[in-house]
PDB file of C-alpha atoms in Angstrom:
ATOM      1  CA  UNK A   1      -0.080  -0.021   0.018  1.00 38.00           C
ATOM      2  CA  UNK A   2       1.409   3.370  -0.778  1.00 39.00           C
ATOM      3  CA  UNK A   3       1.210   6.114   1.957  1.00 42.00           C
ATOM      4  CA  UNK A   4       0.095   9.433   0.518  1.00 54.00           C
ATOM      5  CA  UNK A   5       2.949  12.073   1.254  1.00 77.00           C
ATOM      6  CA  UNK A   6       1.838  15.065   3.320  1.00 86.00           C
ATOM      7  CA  UNK A   7       1.608  18.617   1.629  1.00 91.00           C
ATOM      8  CA  UNK A   8       4.471  20.804   2.424  1.00 95.00           C
ATOM      9  CA  UNK A   9       3.918  24.286   3.498  1.00 97.00           C
ATOM     10  CA  UNK A  10       6.635  26.924   3.749  1.00 98.00           C
ATOM     11  CA  UNK A  11       6.929  29.544   6.439  1.00 98.00           C
ATOM     12  CA  UNK A  12       9.070  32.532   5.449  1.00 98.00           C
ATOM     13  CA  UNK A  13      10.036  34.956   8.436  1.00 98.00           C
ATOM     14  CA  UNK A  14      11.733  38.078   7.752  1.00 97.00           C
ATOM     15  CA  UNK A  15      14.106  37.382  10.591  1.00 97.00           C
ATOM     16  CA  UNK A  16      15.871  34.002  11.259  1.00 97.00           C
ATOM     17  CA  UNK A  17      14.349  30.499  11.394  1.00 97.00           C
ATOM     18  CA  UNK A  18      13.177  28.626  13.194  1.00 96.00           C
ATOM     19  CA  UNK A  19      10.369  30.608  14.945  1.00 96.00           C
ATOM     20  CA  UNK A  20       9.469  28.620  18.181  1.00 94.00           C
ATOM     21  CA  UNK A  21       7.581  31.800  19.374  1.00 91.00           C
ATOM     22  CA  UNK A  22       5.106  31.678  16.625  1.00 93.00           C
ATOM     23  CA  UNK A  23       4.990  28.344  14.755  1.00 96.00           C
ATOM     24  CA  UNK A  24       3.974  26.084  17.153  1.00 96.00           C
ATOM     25  CA  UNK A  25       0.800  27.735  17.882  1.00 94.00           C
ATOM     26  CA  UNK A  26       0.170  27.764  13.958  1.00 96.00           C
ATOM     27  CA  UNK A  27       1.226  24.273  13.523  1.00 96.00           C
ATOM     28  CA  UNK A  28      -1.561  23.345  16.115  1.00 95.00           C
ATOM     29  CA  UNK A  29      -4.260  24.470  13.715  1.00 95.00           C
ATOM     30  CA  UNK A  30      -2.512  23.467  10.530  1.00 95.00           C
ATOM     31  CA  UNK A  31      -2.665  20.016  11.935  1.00 93.00           C
ATOM     32  CA  UNK A  32      -0.018  16.869  11.535  1.00 92.00           C
ATOM     33  CA  UNK A  33      -1.311  16.052   7.998  1.00 92.00           C
ATOM     34  CA  UNK A  34       0.848  18.942   6.778  1.00 94.00           C
ATOM     35  CA  UNK A  35       4.752  19.205   6.712  1.00 96.00           C
ATOM     36  CA  UNK A  36       5.967  22.639   7.693  1.00 97.00           C
ATOM     37  CA  UNK A  37       9.255  23.831   6.540  1.00 98.00           C
ATOM     38  CA  UNK A  38      10.655  27.190   7.739  1.00 98.00           C
ATOM     39  CA  UNK A  39      13.248  29.802   6.210  1.00 98.00           C
ATOM     40  CA  UNK A  40      14.183  33.226   7.099  1.00 98.00           C
ATOM     41  CA  UNK A  41      15.185  36.239   5.104  1.00 98.00           C
ATOM     42  CA  UNK A  42      18.265  36.551   7.681  1.00 98.00           C
ATOM     43  CA  UNK A  43      19.279  32.981   7.723  1.00 98.00           C
ATOM     44  CA  UNK A  44      23.355  32.739   7.464  1.00 96.00           C
ATOM     45  CA  UNK A  45      23.508  36.260   7.486  1.00 97.00           C
ATOM     46  CA  UNK A  46      26.377  38.227   9.882  1.00 96.00           C
ATOM     47  CA  UNK A  47      25.436  40.591  12.366  1.00 94.00           C
ATOM     48  CA  UNK A  48      27.273  43.406  10.326  1.00 96.00           C
ATOM     49  CA  UNK A  49      24.887  42.224   7.148  1.00 97.00           C
ATOM     50  CA  UNK A  50      21.925  42.489   9.445  1.00 97.00           C
ATOM     51  CA  UNK A  51      22.777  45.999  10.594  1.00 96.00           C
ATOM     52  CA  UNK A  52      23.080  47.018   7.102  1.00 97.00           C
ATOM     53  CA  UNK A  53      19.119  46.206   6.690  1.00 97.00           C
ATOM     54  CA  UNK A  54      18.231  48.644   9.255  1.00 96.00           C
ATOM     55  CA  UNK A  55      15.476  51.012   8.177  1.00 94.00           C
ATOM     56  CA  UNK A  56      16.778  54.515   6.720  1.00 92.00           C
ATOM     57  CA  UNK A  57      14.953  57.584   5.320  1.00 88.00           C
ATOM     58  CA  UNK A  58      11.336  56.814   4.496  1.00 86.00           C
ATOM     59  CA  UNK A  59      11.830  52.989   4.672  1.00 89.00           C
ATOM     60  CA  UNK A  60       8.936  51.274   6.528  1.00 91.00           C
ATOM     61  CA  UNK A  61       9.960  49.878   9.894  1.00 93.00           C
ATOM     62  CA  UNK A  62       9.726  46.310  10.607  1.00 94.00           C
ATOM     63  CA  UNK A  63      10.565  44.354  13.652  1.00 93.00           C
ATOM     64  CA  UNK A  64      11.481  40.614  13.715  1.00 94.00           C
ATOM     65  CA  UNK A  65      13.272  38.005  15.884  1.00 92.00           C
ATOM     66  CA  UNK A  66      16.728  36.435  15.631  1.00 94.00           C
ATOM     67  CA  UNK A  67      17.750  32.890  16.582  1.00 92.00           C
ATOM     68  CA  UNK A  68      19.142  34.160  19.934  1.00 92.00           C
ATOM     69  CA  UNK A  69      15.443  35.552  20.608  1.00 88.00           C
ATOM     70  CA  UNK A  70      16.588  39.233  20.305  1.00 90.00           C
ATOM     71  CA  UNK A  71      14.723  41.755  18.080  1.00 91.00           C
ATOM     72  CA  UNK A  72      15.988  43.683  15.249  1.00 94.00           C
ATOM     73  CA  UNK A  73      14.368  46.578  13.141  1.00 95.00           C
ATOM     74  CA  UNK A  74      14.707  46.343   9.236  1.00 97.00           C
ATOM     75  CA  UNK A  75      13.939  48.356   6.262  1.00 96.00           C
ATOM     76  CA  UNK A  76      11.019  46.825   4.433  1.00 95.00           C
ATOM     77  CA  UNK A  77      12.411  47.581   1.059  1.00 94.00           C
ATOM     78  CA  UNK A  78      15.843  46.294   1.907  1.00 96.00           C
ATOM     79  CA  UNK A  79      14.482  42.968   2.627  1.00 97.00           C
ATOM     80  CA  UNK A  80      11.994  42.192  -0.365  1.00 97.00           C
ATOM     81  CA  UNK A  81      14.694  40.557  -2.304  1.00 97.00           C
ATOM     82  CA  UNK A  82      15.822  38.173   0.455  1.00 98.00           C
ATOM     83  CA  UNK A  83      12.303  37.166   1.500  1.00 98.00           C
ATOM     84  CA  UNK A  84      11.597  36.088  -2.381  1.00 98.00           C
ATOM     85  CA  UNK A  85      14.857  34.393  -2.313  1.00 98.00           C
ATOM     86  CA  UNK A  86      13.570  32.176   0.573  1.00 98.00           C
ATOM     87  CA  UNK A  87      10.344  31.585  -0.932  1.00 98.00           C
ATOM     88  CA  UNK A  88      11.899  30.580  -4.165  1.00 98.00           C
ATOM     89  CA  UNK A  89      14.264  27.927  -2.305  1.00 98.00           C
ATOM     90  CA  UNK A  90      11.154  26.665  -0.251  1.00 98.00           C
ATOM     91  CA  UNK A  91       9.386  26.079  -3.498  1.00 98.00           C
ATOM     92  CA  UNK A  92      12.310  24.189  -5.161  1.00 97.00           C
ATOM     93  CA  UNK A  93      12.219  22.057  -1.867  1.00 96.00           C
ATOM     94  CA  UNK A  94       8.679  21.058  -2.716  1.00 96.00           C
ATOM     95  CA  UNK A  95       6.400  23.604  -0.739  1.00 96.00           C
ATOM     96  CA  UNK A  96       2.978  23.435  -2.359  1.00 93.00           C
ATOM     97  CA  UNK A  97       2.153  26.727  -0.366  1.00 92.00           C
ATOM     98  CA  UNK A  98       4.116  29.352   1.284  1.00 97.00           C
ATOM     99  CA  UNK A  99       3.139  32.091   3.658  1.00 97.00           C
ATOM    100  CA  UNK A 100       5.052  35.166   4.905  1.00 98.00           C
ATOM    101  CA  UNK A 101       5.252  35.523   8.490  1.00 97.00           C
ATOM    102  CA  UNK A 102       5.022  39.322   8.537  1.00 96.00           C
ATOM    103  CA  UNK A 103       2.008  41.690   8.481  1.00 95.00           C
ATOM    104  CA  UNK A 104       3.517  44.621   6.720  1.00 93.00           C
ATOM    105  CA  UNK A 105       2.015  45.766   3.653  1.00 92.00           C
ATOM    106  CA  UNK A 106       4.577  44.192   1.267  1.00 94.00           C
ATOM    107  CA  UNK A 107       4.032  44.558  -2.693  1.00 92.00           C
ATOM    108  CA  UNK A 108       2.869  41.394  -4.578  1.00 94.00           C
ATOM    109  CA  UNK A 109       5.900  39.097  -3.931  1.00 97.00           C
ATOM    110  CA  UNK A 110       7.317  36.817  -6.960  1.00 97.00           C
ATOM    111  CA  UNK A 111       6.231  33.310  -6.295  1.00 97.00           C
ATOM    112  CA  UNK A 112       5.897  30.281  -8.600  1.00 97.00           C
ATOM    113  CA  UNK A 113       3.113  28.540  -6.335  1.00 96.00           C
ATOM    114  CA  UNK A 114       0.419  29.695  -4.062  1.00 95.00           C
ATOM    115  CA  UNK A 115       1.660  32.436  -1.618  1.00 97.00           C
ATOM    116  CA  UNK A 116      -0.208  33.548   1.439  1.00 97.00           C
ATOM    117  CA  UNK A 117       0.673  37.309   2.353  1.00 97.00           C
ATOM    118  CA  UNK A 118      -0.958  38.144   5.930  1.00 96.00           C
ATOM    119  CA  UNK A 119      -1.788  41.781   5.488  1.00 95.00           C
ATOM    120  CA  UNK A 120      -4.300  41.475   2.394  1.00 95.00           C
ATOM    121  CA  UNK A 121      -5.739  38.179   4.385  1.00 96.00           C
ATOM    122  CA  UNK A 122      -6.427  40.687   7.498  1.00 96.00           C
ATOM    123  CA  UNK A 123      -7.591  43.570   5.376  1.00 96.00           C
ATOM    124  CA  UNK A 124      -9.988  41.274   3.540  1.00 95.00           C
ATOM    125  CA  UNK A 125     -11.228  39.812   6.669  1.00 96.00           C
ATOM    126  CA  UNK A 126     -11.858  43.028   8.413  1.00 97.00           C
ATOM    127  CA  UNK A 127     -13.848  44.260   4.964  1.00 96.00           C
ATOM    128  CA  UNK A 128     -16.348  41.288   5.588  1.00 96.00           C
ATOM    129  CA  UNK A 129     -16.861  42.310   9.380  1.00 97.00           C
ATOM    130  CA  UNK A 130     -18.417  45.014  11.039  1.00 96.00           C
ATOM    131  CA  UNK A 131     -18.694  46.085  14.753  1.00 97.00           C
ATOM    132  CA  UNK A 132     -19.511  48.857  16.850  1.00 96.00           C
ATOM    133  CA  UNK A 133     -16.731  51.279  17.568  1.00 96.00           C
ATOM    134  CA  UNK A 134     -13.168  51.841  16.017  1.00 98.00           C
ATOM    135  CA  UNK A 135     -10.797  49.420  14.904  1.00 98.00           C
ATOM    136  CA  UNK A 136      -7.975  49.120  17.449  1.00 98.00           C
ATOM    137  CA  UNK A 137      -4.379  48.195  16.216  1.00 98.00           C
ATOM    138  CA  UNK A 138      -1.555  46.656  18.385  1.00 97.00           C
ATOM    139  CA  UNK A 139       1.646  47.591  16.624  1.00 96.00           C
ATOM    140  CA  UNK A 140       5.214  46.215  17.489  1.00 93.00           C
ATOM    141  CA  UNK A 141       6.717  49.630  18.871  1.00 92.00           C
ATOM    142  CA  UNK A 142       6.262  53.408  19.296  1.00 93.00           C
ATOM    143  CA  UNK A 143       8.110  53.947  16.020  1.00 93.00           C
ATOM    144  CA  UNK A 144       5.872  52.024  14.146  1.00 94.00           C
ATOM    145  CA  UNK A 145       2.719  53.931  15.378  1.00 96.00           C
ATOM    146  CA  UNK A 146       2.541  56.690  12.764  1.00 95.00           C
ATOM    147  CA  UNK A 147       3.237  54.360   9.860  1.00 94.00           C
ATOM    148  CA  UNK A 148       1.031  51.550  11.101  1.00 95.00           C
ATOM    149  CA  UNK A 149      -1.982  54.575  11.716  1.00 97.00           C
ATOM    150  CA  UNK A 150      -1.286  56.064   8.160  1.00 95.00           C
ATOM    151  CA  UNK A 151      -1.398  52.512   6.518  1.00 94.00           C
ATOM    152  CA  UNK A 152      -4.855  51.564   8.272  1.00 96.00           C
ATOM    153  CA  UNK A 153      -6.290  54.989   7.437  1.00 97.00           C
ATOM    154  CA  UNK A 154      -5.206  54.443   3.683  1.00 95.00           C
ATOM    155  CA  UNK A 155      -6.992  51.228   3.657  1.00 95.00           C
ATOM    156  CA  UNK A 156     -10.331  53.069   4.732  1.00 95.00           C
ATOM    157  CA  UNK A 157     -10.253  52.525   8.674  1.00 97.00           C
ATOM    158  CA  UNK A 158     -10.493  54.917  11.591  1.00 96.00           C
ATOM    159  CA  UNK A 159      -7.891  53.007  13.826  1.00 98.00           C
ATOM    160  CA  UNK A 160      -6.678  53.622  17.403  1.00 98.00           C
ATOM    161  CA  UNK A 161      -3.194  52.633  17.264  1.00 98.00           C
ATOM    162  CA  UNK A 162      -0.939  51.493  20.437  1.00 97.00           C
ATOM    163  CA  UNK A 163       2.312  49.994  20.681  1.00 95.00           C
ATOM    164  CA  UNK A 164       3.167  46.630  22.388  1.00 95.00           C
ATOM    165  CA  UNK A 165       6.280  44.892  21.485  1.00 91.00           C
ATOM    166  CA  UNK A 166       5.589  40.873  20.932  1.00 89.00           C
ATOM    167  CA  UNK A 167       8.904  40.132  22.226  1.00 80.00           C
ATOM    168  CA  UNK A 168       7.987  41.781  25.486  1.00 75.00           C
ATOM    169  CA  UNK A 169       4.584  40.809  25.932  1.00 67.00           C
ATOM    170  CA  UNK A 170       5.001  38.996  29.242  1.00 75.00           C
ATOM    171  CA  UNK A 171       4.991  42.156  30.721  1.00 86.00           C
ATOM    172  CA  UNK A 172       1.762  42.671  32.476  1.00 90.00           C
ATOM    173  CA  UNK A 173       2.085  46.697  32.853  1.00 92.00           C
ATOM    174  CA  UNK A 174       2.674  46.978  29.088  1.00 92.00           C
ATOM    175  CA  UNK A 175      -0.426  44.781  28.391  1.00 94.00           C
ATOM    176  CA  UNK A 176      -2.454  46.906  30.536  1.00 95.00           C
ATOM    177  CA  UNK A 177      -1.342  50.146  28.728  1.00 95.00           C
ATOM    178  CA  UNK A 178      -2.121  48.676  25.591  1.00 96.00           C
ATOM    179  CA  UNK A 179      -5.606  47.475  26.795  1.00 97.00           C
ATOM    180  CA  UNK A 180      -6.220  50.990  28.238  1.00 97.00           C
ATOM    181  CA  UNK A 181      -5.442  52.615  25.136  1.00 98.00           C
ATOM    182  CA  UNK A 182      -7.915  50.174  23.323  1.00 98.00           C
ATOM    183  CA  UNK A 183     -10.645  51.092  25.555  1.00 97.00           C
ATOM    184  CA  UNK A 184      -9.903  54.783  25.627  1.00 98.00           C
ATOM    185  CA  UNK A 185     -10.132  54.943  22.089  1.00 98.00           C
ATOM    186  CA  UNK A 186     -13.529  53.352  21.824  1.00 98.00           C
ATOM    187  CA  UNK A 187     -12.105  50.097  20.018  1.00 98.00           C
ATOM    188  CA  UNK A 188     -14.905  47.563  19.160  1.00 98.00           C
ATOM    189  CA  UNK A 189     -12.385  45.143  17.407  1.00 98.00           C
ATOM    190  CA  UNK A 190      -8.645  44.609  17.952  1.00 98.00           C
ATOM    191  CA  UNK A 191      -6.035  43.449  15.267  1.00 98.00           C
ATOM    192  CA  UNK A 192      -2.897  41.987  16.643  1.00 96.00           C
ATOM    193  CA  UNK A 193      -0.834  43.621  13.630  1.00 96.00           C
ATOM    194  CA  UNK A 194       2.410  41.552  13.860  1.00 94.00           C
ATOM    195  CA  UNK A 195       2.893  37.883  13.154  1.00 94.00           C
ATOM    196  CA  UNK A 196       5.123  37.639  16.519  1.00 93.00           C
ATOM    197  CA  UNK A 197       2.138  37.966  18.950  1.00 93.00           C
ATOM    198  CA  UNK A 198       0.732  34.944  20.553  1.00 92.00           C
ATOM    199  CA  UNK A 199      -2.383  33.275  21.495  1.00 93.00           C
ATOM    200  CA  UNK A 200      -1.746  33.693  25.292  1.00 93.00           C
ATOM    201  CA  UNK A 201      -1.374  37.502  24.678  1.00 93.00           C
ATOM    202  CA  UNK A 202      -4.617  37.513  22.700  1.00 95.00           C
ATOM    203  CA  UNK A 203      -6.557  35.699  25.187  1.00 96.00           C
ATOM    204  CA  UNK A 204      -5.422  38.182  28.005  1.00 95.00           C
ATOM    205  CA  UNK A 205      -5.980  41.223  25.791  1.00 95.00           C
ATOM    206  CA  UNK A 206      -9.600  39.917  24.833  1.00 97.00           C
ATOM    207  CA  UNK A 207     -10.085  39.529  28.776  1.00 97.00           C
ATOM    208  CA  UNK A 208      -8.748  42.981  29.316  1.00 97.00           C
ATOM    209  CA  UNK A 209     -10.740  44.705  26.858  1.00 97.00           C
ATOM    210  CA  UNK A 210     -13.926  42.723  26.421  1.00 97.00           C
ATOM    211  CA  UNK A 211     -14.163  42.835  22.851  1.00 98.00           C
ATOM    212  CA  UNK A 212     -13.082  40.359  19.985  1.00 97.00           C
ATOM    213  CA  UNK A 213      -9.313  40.273  19.203  1.00 98.00           C
ATOM    214  CA  UNK A 214      -7.580  39.122  15.903  1.00 97.00           C
ATOM    215  CA  UNK A 215      -4.149  37.467  15.885  1.00 97.00           C
ATOM    216  CA  UNK A 216      -2.989  37.421  12.634  1.00 96.00           C
ATOM    217  CA  UNK A 217      -0.461  34.350  12.535  1.00 96.00           C
ATOM    218  CA  UNK A 218      -3.528  32.291  13.456  1.00 96.00           C
ATOM    219  CA  UNK A 219      -5.654  33.646  11.011  1.00 96.00           C
ATOM    220  CA  UNK A 220      -3.053  32.745   8.455  1.00 97.00           C
ATOM    221  CA  UNK A 221      -2.848  29.261   9.745  1.00 97.00           C
ATOM    222  CA  UNK A 222      -6.384  28.801   9.291  1.00 96.00           C
ATOM    223  CA  UNK A 223      -6.305  29.919   5.703  1.00 95.00           C
ATOM    224  CA  UNK A 224      -3.300  27.202   5.107  1.00 95.00           C
ATOM    225  CA  UNK A 225      -5.588  24.655   6.563  1.00 94.00           C
ATOM    226  CA  UNK A 226      -8.388  25.361   4.213  1.00 92.00           C
ATOM    227  CA  UNK A 227      -6.131  25.774   1.284  1.00 89.00           C
ATOM    228  CA  UNK A 228      -4.690  22.133   2.318  1.00 86.00           C
ATOM    229  CA  UNK A 229      -8.057  20.672   2.432  1.00 80.00           C
ATOM    230  CA  UNK A 230      -7.837  20.229   6.062  1.00 68.00           C
TER     231      UNK A 230
END
């Protein structure tokens, strides 16, 4: 009897792989019937090479995680080519689908097979929903706030934006401040606008705000599950 091969899904982080802070929660939803392979835009780069990718000028600011757990800021335009290289590598290795692990508003990335980009997934989901109050957005740092607010306004929303680092989310005071900002801004639904946030933080934030909270990485995981026929 021939055993059917599991479909392969590639996950591309803009930092370094693996991502033990994000992928296990996604894998729980995707299920054991799918093989997950990870790649990172910064895999194999030296610290000097990574530092050269920091945002400058009008670069959109992105934040990600290295293998040692530290966070780094990157300029979006500087890493597009690296991300596309990792997508191509995963596809050559047999990935049927690939998902980007970043909610930044990237251009349409080059891919030879099905590619899932989180920002359009979030945007499409929100345009299919309605809720009382404003859209609450959690963004990864204080420097992200102006660009995140401008991006969501361009997309047609009236957002209340507050910073919360996904790499410091164990700080109860920081979580309370973010929840208070959502309540003060009359947010009726909250989006955790970074793939680094975790299910535990989503649940805590939901309890503190009393409103629905969408976690980007789990939303993408559910799209992968559907695409794989799970």
